[in-house]
Short mmCIF file of C-alpha atoms in Angstrom, two decimals:
data_model
loop_
_atom_site.label_atom_id
_atom_site.label_comp_id
_atom_site.label_asym_id
_atom_site.label_seq_id
_atom_site.Cartn_x
_atom_site.Cartn_y
_atom_site.Cartn_z
CA MET A 1 -64.47 -26.26 55.31
CA ILE A 2 -62.48 -29.25 53.98
CA SER A 3 -61.15 -31.97 56.30
CA ILE A 4 -59.03 -34.72 54.87
CA LYS A 5 -58.06 -37.58 57.23
CA GLU A 6 -55.80 -40.61 56.51
CA LEU A 7 -56.61 -40.35 52.81
CA THR A 8 -54.93 -43.25 50.97
CA LYS A 9 -55.09 -44.60 47.37
CA VAL A 10 -53.40 -47.79 46.29
CA PHE A 11 -53.40 -48.83 42.73
CA HIS A 12 -53.34 -52.59 42.28
CA THR A 13 -51.44 -53.87 39.22
CA LYS A 14 -50.48 -57.41 38.11
CA ASP A 15 -46.97 -57.01 39.36
CA GLN A 16 -47.18 -54.74 42.38
CA ASP A 17 -49.22 -52.33 44.52
CA VAL A 18 -48.53 -48.64 43.99
CA THR A 19 -49.40 -46.24 46.93
CA ALA A 20 -50.16 -42.92 45.09
CA VAL A 21 -51.56 -41.14 48.19
CA ASP A 22 -50.34 -42.34 51.54
CA HIS A 23 -52.36 -41.55 54.70
CA LEU A 24 -52.72 -37.86 53.96
CA ASP A 25 -54.08 -35.34 56.46
CA LEU A 26 -54.96 -31.70 55.54
CA ASN A 27 -57.40 -29.08 56.70
CA ILE A 28 -58.37 -26.36 54.24
CA GLN A 29 -60.19 -23.22 55.41
CA SER A 30 -63.23 -21.64 53.75
CA GLY A 31 -62.38 -18.96 51.26
CA GLU A 32 -58.65 -19.63 50.95
CA ILE A 33 -56.47 -20.53 48.00
CA TYR A 34 -54.65 -23.61 48.96
CA GLY A 35 -51.76 -24.85 46.89
CA VAL A 36 -50.49 -28.42 46.62
CA ILE A 37 -47.15 -28.68 44.93
CA GLY A 38 -44.90 -31.69 44.04
CA TYR A 39 -42.89 -33.08 41.29
CA SER A 40 -44.20 -35.61 38.75
CA GLY A 41 -45.24 -38.81 40.56
CA ALA A 42 -45.71 -37.14 43.97
CA GLY A 43 -49.42 -38.11 43.90
CA LYS A 44 -50.92 -34.63 43.70
CA SER A 45 -53.18 -35.31 40.76
CA THR A 46 -54.49 -38.46 42.26
CA PHE A 47 -55.05 -36.53 45.44
CA ILE A 48 -57.22 -33.87 43.86
CA ARG A 49 -59.19 -36.47 41.98
CA LEU A 50 -59.97 -38.17 45.34
CA LEU A 51 -61.56 -34.92 46.57
CA ASN A 52 -64.55 -35.19 44.27
CA ARG A 53 -64.33 -39.08 43.93
CA LEU A 54 -63.19 -39.13 40.28
CA GLU A 55 -60.99 -41.69 42.01
CA ASP A 56 -62.33 -43.73 44.88
CA PRO A 57 -60.01 -43.88 47.98
CA THR A 58 -58.61 -47.09 49.29
CA SER A 59 -59.23 -45.70 52.83
CA GLY A 60 -59.58 -42.45 54.70
CA SER A 61 -62.12 -39.66 54.41
CA VAL A 62 -62.85 -36.41 52.67
CA THR A 63 -65.38 -34.00 54.34
CA ILE A 64 -66.44 -30.84 52.50
CA ASP A 65 -68.76 -28.46 54.22
CA LYS A 66 -69.84 -31.12 56.67
CA GLN A 67 -70.54 -33.63 53.96
CA GLU A 68 -68.43 -36.81 53.93
CA ILE A 69 -67.80 -37.23 50.26
CA THR A 70 -66.03 -40.62 50.64
CA SER A 71 -69.18 -42.31 52.18
CA MET A 72 -71.76 -41.14 49.72
CA ASN A 73 -73.83 -43.24 47.43
CA LYS A 74 -73.86 -42.49 43.65
CA ASN A 75 -76.99 -40.28 43.81
CA ASP A 76 -75.77 -38.14 46.70
CA LEU A 77 -72.42 -37.89 45.18
CA ARG A 78 -73.93 -36.60 41.88
CA LEU A 79 -75.63 -33.74 43.87
CA ALA A 80 -72.52 -33.05 46.01
CA ARG A 81 -70.36 -32.73 42.89
CA GLN A 82 -72.54 -29.77 41.69
CA GLU A 83 -70.86 -27.81 44.56
CA ILE A 84 -67.34 -28.84 43.51
CA GLY A 85 -66.13 -27.34 40.23
CA MET A 86 -62.97 -28.65 38.48
CA ILE A 87 -60.67 -27.23 35.84
CA PHE A 88 -58.03 -29.27 34.01
CA GLN A 89 -54.63 -28.74 32.31
CA HIS A 90 -55.96 -29.53 28.84
CA PHE A 91 -59.30 -27.66 29.17
CA ASN A 92 -61.62 -30.75 28.41
CA LEU A 93 -63.97 -28.60 26.28
CA LEU A 94 -66.64 -29.96 23.94
CA TRP A 95 -65.16 -29.09 20.59
CA SER A 96 -68.45 -29.20 18.67
CA ARG A 97 -70.08 -26.58 21.09
CA THR A 98 -69.55 -22.85 21.22
CA VAL A 99 -68.25 -20.94 24.28
CA LYS A 100 -71.76 -20.25 25.56
CA ASP A 101 -72.88 -23.86 25.00
CA ASN A 102 -69.80 -25.29 26.78
CA ILE A 103 -70.56 -23.11 29.74
CA ALA A 104 -74.20 -24.04 29.67
CA PHE A 105 -73.57 -27.81 29.48
CA PRO A 106 -73.53 -28.48 33.31
CA LEU A 107 -76.64 -26.31 33.68
CA GLU A 108 -78.45 -28.43 31.11
CA ILE A 109 -77.46 -31.51 32.99
CA ALA A 110 -78.91 -29.91 36.20
CA LYS A 111 -82.06 -29.16 34.22
CA MET A 112 -82.01 -25.42 34.80
CA PRO A 113 -84.78 -23.67 32.82
CA LYS A 114 -83.56 -22.06 29.50
CA GLU A 115 -84.14 -18.45 30.57
CA LYS A 116 -82.22 -18.77 33.81
CA ARG A 117 -79.56 -20.82 32.08
CA GLU A 118 -78.97 -18.05 29.49
CA ALA A 119 -78.81 -15.42 32.16
CA ARG A 120 -76.28 -17.47 34.12
CA VAL A 121 -74.10 -17.96 31.01
CA LYS A 122 -74.08 -14.31 30.25
CA GLU A 123 -73.03 -13.50 33.79
CA LEU A 124 -70.19 -16.12 33.64
CA VAL A 125 -68.97 -14.92 30.23
CA GLU A 126 -68.56 -11.36 31.65
CA LEU A 127 -66.96 -12.73 34.83
CA VAL A 128 -64.18 -14.56 33.07
CA GLY A 129 -63.60 -11.82 30.33
CA LEU A 130 -65.00 -13.54 27.27
CA LYS A 131 -67.60 -10.93 26.24
CA GLY A 132 -67.85 -10.94 22.40
CA ARG A 133 -66.52 -14.58 22.06
CA GLU A 134 -69.70 -16.32 23.20
CA ASN A 135 -70.36 -17.82 19.71
CA ALA A 136 -66.79 -18.93 19.01
CA TYR A 137 -65.78 -22.57 18.96
CA PRO A 138 -62.78 -23.90 21.05
CA SER A 139 -60.67 -24.24 17.84
CA GLN A 140 -61.05 -20.45 17.38
CA LEU A 141 -59.72 -19.59 20.86
CA SER A 142 -56.21 -19.12 22.37
CA GLY A 143 -55.08 -21.33 25.18
CA GLY A 144 -55.87 -18.70 27.77
CA GLN A 145 -59.36 -18.19 26.35
CA LYS A 146 -59.98 -21.96 26.41
CA GLN A 147 -59.08 -21.99 30.09
CA ARG A 148 -61.45 -19.16 30.75
CA VAL A 149 -64.23 -21.21 29.28
CA GLY A 150 -63.25 -24.12 31.44
CA ILE A 151 -63.32 -21.81 34.57
CA ALA A 152 -66.69 -20.42 33.63
CA ARG A 153 -68.08 -23.89 33.08
CA ALA A 154 -66.73 -24.97 36.42
CA LEU A 155 -68.42 -22.13 38.08
CA ALA A 156 -71.81 -22.64 36.43
CA ASN A 157 -73.52 -24.38 39.32
CA LYS A 158 -72.16 -21.86 41.92
CA PRO A 159 -69.84 -24.38 43.65
CA LYS A 160 -68.34 -23.78 46.96
CA VAL A 161 -65.02 -25.34 45.99
CA LEU A 162 -62.97 -25.08 42.84
CA LEU A 163 -60.43 -27.72 42.09
CA CYS A 164 -57.55 -26.80 39.66
CA ASP A 165 -55.38 -29.66 38.30
CA GLU A 166 -52.31 -28.08 36.73
CA ALA A 167 -54.65 -25.47 35.31
CA THR A 168 -51.81 -23.27 33.94
CA SER A 169 -49.24 -25.88 32.92
CA ALA A 170 -50.14 -25.78 29.22
CA LEU A 171 -49.94 -21.93 29.05
CA ASP A 172 -47.21 -19.45 28.35
CA PRO A 173 -45.99 -17.29 31.27
CA GLU A 174 -47.99 -14.17 30.36
CA THR A 175 -51.18 -16.18 29.87
CA THR A 176 -50.46 -18.02 33.07
CA ASP A 177 -50.36 -14.75 34.98
CA SER A 178 -53.67 -13.57 33.53
CA ILE A 179 -55.35 -16.80 34.53
CA LEU A 180 -53.89 -16.66 38.10
CA ASP A 181 -55.12 -13.06 38.36
CA LEU A 182 -58.60 -14.28 37.30
CA LEU A 183 -58.50 -16.97 40.01
CA VAL A 184 -57.63 -14.45 42.62
CA ASP A 185 -60.50 -12.15 41.39
CA ILE A 186 -62.94 -15.08 41.56
CA ASN A 187 -61.77 -16.03 45.03
CA GLU A 188 -62.30 -12.42 46.26
CA LYS A 189 -65.50 -11.76 44.54
CA LEU A 190 -67.34 -15.13 45.22
CA GLY A 191 -65.49 -16.17 48.51
CA LEU A 192 -64.71 -19.44 46.65
CA THR A 193 -62.37 -21.98 48.26
CA ILE A 194 -59.70 -22.91 45.64
CA ILE A 195 -57.44 -25.91 45.77
CA LEU A 196 -54.67 -25.64 43.19
CA ILE A 197 -52.39 -28.40 42.12
CA THR A 198 -49.15 -27.47 40.48
CA HIS A 199 -45.42 -28.24 40.16
CA GLU A 200 -44.52 -24.54 39.61
CA MET A 201 -43.58 -22.59 42.72
CA HIS A 202 -44.33 -19.35 40.79
CA VAL A 203 -47.96 -20.30 40.83
CA ILE A 204 -47.88 -20.88 44.64
CA ARG A 205 -45.98 -17.66 45.26
CA LYS A 206 -48.37 -15.51 43.25
CA ILE A 207 -51.78 -16.56 44.49
CA CYS A 208 -51.81 -19.12 47.29
CA HIS A 209 -52.41 -18.36 51.00
CA ARG A 210 -51.06 -21.72 52.26
CA VAL A 211 -49.24 -24.57 50.62
CA ALA A 212 -48.71 -28.28 51.12
CA VAL A 213 -45.62 -29.95 49.56
CA MET A 214 -46.12 -33.54 48.42
CA GLU A 215 -43.46 -36.28 47.94
CA ASN A 216 -44.06 -40.02 47.46
CA GLY A 217 -47.69 -39.62 48.18
CA LYS A 218 -47.19 -37.82 51.46
CA VAL A 219 -47.42 -34.20 52.64
CA VAL A 220 -43.87 -33.55 53.87
CA GLU A 221 -44.25 -29.90 54.51
CA GLN A 222 -47.12 -27.39 54.86
CA GLY A 223 -47.87 -23.91 56.16
CA ASP A 224 -48.36 -20.23 55.19
CA VAL A 225 -46.68 -19.56 51.92
CA LEU A 226 -44.45 -16.89 53.25
CA ASP A 227 -43.31 -19.04 56.09
CA VAL A 228 -42.52 -21.96 53.76
CA PHE A 229 -40.62 -19.67 51.48
CA LEU A 230 -38.60 -18.15 54.31
CA HIS A 231 -37.85 -21.36 56.17
CA PRO A 232 -38.01 -24.41 53.90
CA LYS A 233 -37.32 -27.52 55.92
CA ARG A 234 -37.27 -30.43 53.47
CA PRO A 235 -34.85 -30.72 50.52
CA VAL A 236 -37.82 -31.00 48.05
CA THR A 237 -39.23 -27.67 49.41
CA LYS A 238 -35.86 -25.87 49.10
CA LYS A 239 -35.71 -27.01 45.42
CA PHE A 240 -39.11 -25.50 44.81
CA VAL A 241 -38.29 -22.27 46.61
CA ASP A 242 -35.09 -21.94 44.46
CA GLN A 243 -37.42 -21.92 41.34
CA VAL A 244 -38.44 -18.32 42.22
CA MET A 245 -35.89 -17.18 44.82
CA GLY A 246 -32.78 -18.92 43.38
CA ASP A 247 -30.42 -16.32 42.05
CA PRO A 248 -27.77 -17.56 39.70
CA ASP A 249 -25.86 -14.32 40.08
CA GLN A 250 -25.68 -14.54 43.87
CA ASP A 251 -22.66 -16.89 44.15
CA HIS A 252 -20.78 -14.89 41.56
CA SER A 253 -21.57 -11.70 43.60
CA LEU A 254 -20.35 -13.30 46.85
CA ASP A 255 -17.13 -14.27 45.12
CA LEU A 256 -16.64 -10.69 44.09
CA ILE A 257 -17.41 -9.48 47.54
CA HIS A 258 -14.86 -11.70 49.06
CA GLU A 259 -12.33 -10.55 46.44
CA ASN A 260 -12.91 -6.85 46.59
CA TYR A 261 -13.93 -5.98 50.19
CA LYS A 262 -11.14 -6.77 52.62
CA SER A 263 -12.26 -4.26 55.34
CA GLY A 264 -15.52 -3.35 57.05
CA LYS A 265 -18.42 -5.77 57.04
CA VAL A 266 -20.72 -7.27 54.48
CA LEU A 267 -24.18 -7.78 55.84
CA ARG A 268 -26.99 -9.82 54.35
CA LEU A 269 -30.35 -8.21 55.30
CA HIS A 270 -33.53 -10.32 55.16
CA PHE A 271 -36.71 -8.23 54.57
CA VAL A 272 -40.15 -9.75 55.29
CA GLY A 273 -43.69 -8.30 54.83
CA GLU A 274 -43.96 -4.66 55.84
CA SER A 275 -40.19 -4.43 56.35
CA THR A 276 -39.67 -4.46 52.60
CA ASN A 277 -41.11 -0.92 52.54
CA GLN A 278 -38.87 0.25 55.29
CA ALA A 279 -36.32 2.94 54.24
CA LEU A 280 -33.62 1.21 56.30
CA ILE A 281 -30.62 2.17 54.25
CA SER A 282 -31.53 5.90 54.47
CA GLU A 283 -32.03 5.63 58.10
CA LEU A 284 -28.70 4.11 58.72
CA SER A 285 -26.89 6.75 56.72
CA ARG A 286 -28.55 9.47 58.74
CA GLU A 287 -28.12 7.94 62.20
CA PHE A 288 -24.58 6.52 61.98
CA LYS A 289 -21.17 7.69 60.79
CA ILE A 290 -20.72 4.79 58.24
CA ASP A 291 -20.46 4.42 54.51
CA LEU A 292 -22.96 2.06 52.92
CA ASN A 293 -22.64 0.52 49.59
CA ILE A 294 -25.54 -1.77 48.14
CA LEU A 295 -23.98 -4.83 46.43
CA HIS A 296 -26.74 -7.25 45.51
CA GLY A 297 -30.45 -7.79 46.16
CA LYS A 298 -33.76 -9.35 45.24
CA ILE A 299 -37.31 -8.96 46.52
CA THR A 300 -40.20 -11.32 45.77
CA GLN A 301 -43.90 -10.77 46.38
CA THR A 302 -46.34 -13.39 47.82
CA GLN A 303 -50.08 -13.15 48.79
CA LYS A 304 -49.03 -12.74 52.45
CA GLY A 305 -46.41 -9.98 51.72
CA ALA A 306 -43.02 -9.45 50.19
CA TYR A 307 -39.65 -10.89 51.26
CA GLY A 308 -36.17 -10.47 49.95
CA THR A 309 -32.46 -10.23 50.58
CA LEU A 310 -30.04 -7.31 50.22
CA PHE A 311 -26.20 -7.43 50.53
CA VAL A 312 -24.64 -4.21 51.79
CA HIS A 313 -20.92 -3.38 52.44
CA VAL A 314 -20.52 -1.19 55.65
CA GLU A 315 -17.27 0.82 56.16
CA GLY A 316 -16.46 2.94 59.32
CA ASP A 317 -15.33 2.78 62.87
CA GLN A 318 -15.84 -0.73 64.25
CA ASP A 319 -17.91 0.51 67.26
CA GLU A 320 -20.12 2.51 64.92
CA ILE A 321 -20.60 -0.41 62.58
CA GLU A 322 -21.58 -2.61 65.59
CA ARG A 323 -24.15 0.07 66.75
CA ALA A 324 -25.64 0.18 63.24
CA GLN A 325 -25.85 -3.58 63.19
CA ALA A 326 -27.62 -3.58 66.60
CA TYR A 327 -30.00 -0.97 65.24
CA ILE A 328 -30.99 -3.24 62.35
CA GLN A 329 -31.43 -6.14 64.68
CA ASP A 330 -34.00 -4.07 66.60
CA THR A 331 -36.20 -3.76 63.57
CA SER A 332 -38.08 -6.49 61.94
CA VAL A 333 -35.24 -6.92 59.36
CA GLU A 334 -33.00 -9.98 60.09
CA VAL A 335 -29.25 -9.38 59.64
CA GLU A 336 -26.40 -11.83 58.98
CA VAL A 337 -22.70 -11.03 58.72
CA ILE A 338 -21.08 -12.62 55.65
CA PRO A 339 -17.88 -14.35 56.83
CA ASN A 340 -14.36 -13.96 55.39
CA VAL A 341 -14.85 -10.25 54.69
CA GLN A 342 -12.36 -8.57 57.09
#
């Protein structure tokens, strides 16, 4: 669907050249929600503006649905942009226009007949949950409602791709979740390909299928969200994963474990996907002559499934404990023995 090859953007200033995007390669599949995450200055906002040529690249290519965006003339680009919607952090609404007139604006530019335009606006108002607010002005709307107008406007021309540049950064957590739920709903109903730029791993965790991590203009890590969460390789990725999986109580819990449990074993169990629904603790209690005590745990949900960690203390005959441990290892649950608990 989207092929990005050797994409580079260098900004030339009086004093120096700044490489914002550095020979970036990505392939994004049709119908997926693809997240791009990075800290401020990583180049992610420049990258997304290169996709629809709000910024012209220094070199490299962007191909969307077999059309090379980077080689188009102005007239062809104007037509191609009708198939690429975009929503922004600060909404970019026309403050003198009502909700329905904001949504209708791109349809007016496309010279759609009034009757068809009004029908399309009505359809979009219902899709984004703004029925009854059609005649309100942006100043009368909450932040979440403003972003819903922005989403509806971006969808007006029935685009194949929706670009989201920090679309939830200006919203509170509850409103953020409602907008993310809306994006998932749109993705599923319309089969729309969504590329989402963010610095919040919570956003990636909640709705994205795959993710690319940017640092200094480069993609330093990419893959399925669940795989990246489970096995982050680069320090910057580990920092992002800690945003949602970091547990400030875990180190304290481990200290207490080392202090209070001098016999038996403490096991750290890693659950992934379907294994999070497995009644493993009950099975172990029934199958083996051991005592189990749950010490600490956390489970997190992603689009590709759940994953989590559970600490358990196991007491009993050493051979029986080892048999129970082998039983766990034969399941899809990973097991790790916490050292210094003997």
